[in-house]
PDB file of C-alpha atoms in Angstrom:
ATOM      1  CA  MET P   1      -2.707  18.242  -4.121  1.00 49.00           C
ATOM      2  CA  PRO P   2      -0.541  18.742  -6.919  1.00 54.00           C
ATOM      3  CA  ASP P   3      -0.014  16.975  -9.847  1.00 55.00           C
ATOM      4  CA  GLU P   4       4.068  16.928 -10.281  1.00 60.00           C
ATOM      5  CA  VAL P   5       5.285  14.962  -7.667  1.00 58.00           C
ATOM      6  CA  TYR P   6       9.258  15.167  -6.840  1.00 62.00           C
ATOM      7  CA  TYR P   7      11.692  12.545  -6.071  1.00 65.00           C
ATOM      8  CA  SER P   8      12.807  12.262  -2.745  1.00 74.00           C
ATOM      9  CA  PRO P   9      15.094   9.676  -0.956  1.00 76.00           C
ATOM     10  CA  HIS P  10      12.496   8.476   0.958  1.00 76.00           C
ATOM     11  CA  ASP P  11      10.200   7.107  -1.787  1.00 80.00           C
ATOM     12  CA  ARG P  12      11.988   3.555  -2.298  1.00 84.00           C
ATOM     13  CA  PRO P  13      11.846   2.740   1.298  1.00 87.00           C
ATOM     14  CA  LEU P  14       8.054   4.231   1.475  1.00 87.00           C
ATOM     15  CA  PHE P  15       7.244   2.364  -1.736  1.00 88.00           C
ATOM     16  CA  TRP P  16       8.480  -0.988  -0.134  1.00 89.00           C
ATOM     17  CA  ILE P  17       6.550  -0.760   3.164  1.00 91.00           C
ATOM     18  CA  GLY P  18       3.609   0.312   1.350  1.00 91.00           C
ATOM     19  CA  MET P  19       3.979  -3.015  -0.583  1.00 92.00           C
ATOM     20  CA  VAL P  20       4.395  -5.197   2.415  1.00 93.00           C
ATOM     21  CA  THR P  21       1.843  -3.360   4.194  1.00 92.00           C
ATOM     22  CA  GLY P  22      -0.906  -4.124   1.102  1.00 93.00           C
ATOM     23  CA  ALA P  23       0.283  -7.625   0.532  1.00 93.00           C
ATOM     24  CA  SER P  24       0.218  -8.525   4.334  1.00 94.00           C
ATOM     25  CA  PHE P  25      -3.320  -6.827   4.871  1.00 92.00           C
ATOM     26  CA  THR P  26      -4.615  -8.332   1.844  1.00 93.00           C
ATOM     27  CA  VAL P  27      -3.586 -12.189   3.261  1.00 93.00           C
ATOM     28  CA  TYR P  28      -5.081 -10.978   6.388  1.00 93.00           C
ATOM     29  CA  ALA P  29      -8.106 -10.235   4.383  1.00 93.00           C
ATOM     30  CA  VAL P  30      -8.289 -13.496   2.549  1.00 92.00           C
ATOM     31  CA  LEU P  31      -7.750 -15.530   5.851  1.00 92.00           C
ATOM     32  CA  SER P  32     -10.573 -13.269   7.675  1.00 92.00           C
ATOM     33  CA  LEU P  33     -12.811 -14.388   4.951  1.00 90.00           C
ATOM     34  CA  THR P  34     -11.996 -18.203   5.164  1.00 90.00           C
ATOM     35  CA  ARG P  35     -12.822 -17.893   9.097  1.00 89.00           C
ATOM     36  CA  GLU P  36     -16.001 -15.896   8.284  1.00 90.00           C
ATOM     37  CA  SER P  37     -14.782 -12.532  10.297  1.00 90.00           C
ATOM     38  CA  TRP P  38     -16.184 -10.115   8.072  1.00 92.00           C
ATOM     39  CA  LEU P  39     -15.056  -7.206  10.218  1.00 91.00           C
ATOM     40  CA  GLY P  40     -11.497  -8.165  10.067  1.00 90.00           C
ATOM     41  CA  ALA P  41     -11.697  -8.781   6.299  1.00 92.00           C
ATOM     42  CA  GLY P  42     -13.374  -5.528   5.903  1.00 93.00           C
ATOM     43  CA  VAL P  43     -10.565  -3.872   7.912  1.00 92.00           C
ATOM     44  CA  GLY P  44      -7.647  -5.892   6.145  1.00 93.00           C
ATOM     45  CA  ALA P  45      -8.905  -4.953   2.890  1.00 93.00           C
ATOM     46  CA  VAL P  46      -9.332  -1.163   3.306  1.00 94.00           C
ATOM     47  CA  VAL P  47      -5.476  -1.206   4.902  1.00 94.00           C
ATOM     48  CA  GLY P  48      -4.427  -3.388   1.933  1.00 94.00           C
ATOM     49  CA  VAL P  49      -5.773  -0.906  -0.625  1.00 94.00           C
ATOM     50  CA  ILE P  50      -4.437   1.817   1.410  1.00 93.00           C
ATOM     51  CA  GLY P  51      -0.877   0.330   1.636  1.00 93.00           C
ATOM     52  CA  PHE P  52      -1.033  -0.682  -2.428  1.00 93.00           C
ATOM     53  CA  LEU P  53      -1.880   3.390  -3.125  1.00 91.00           C
ATOM     54  CA  ASN P  54       0.874   4.598  -1.091  1.00 90.00           C
ATOM     55  CA  ALA P  55       3.360   2.423  -2.960  1.00 91.00           C
ATOM     56  CA  ARG P  56       1.720   3.564  -6.095  1.00 89.00           C
ATOM     57  CA  ARG P  57       2.227   7.343  -5.321  1.00 87.00           C
ATOM     58  CA  HIS P  58       5.873   6.573  -4.195  1.00 85.00           C
ATOM     59  CA  TRP P  59       6.569   4.504  -7.117  1.00 86.00           C
ATOM     60  CA  LYS P  60       5.128   7.192  -9.531  1.00 84.00           C
ATOM     61  CA  ALA P  61       7.255   9.725  -7.682  1.00 81.00           C
ATOM     62  CA  MET P  62      10.613   7.388  -8.319  1.00 79.00           C
ATOM     63  CA  HIS P  63       9.647   7.336 -12.406  1.00 75.00           C
TER      64      HIS P  63
END
């Protein structure tokens, strides 16, 4: 993966999509833990982290 990331007009909406995805799946993971659903908590945590990492990548591209 190249070190330089170039700004694209799609970075801003993709940043917000990543943030919303990360936040919503993190909430899903916490709610799954309260119901002792370990599979749901694991899936929610993994997808939440992927969403936040995607948002971070687009944030870096914008700045």
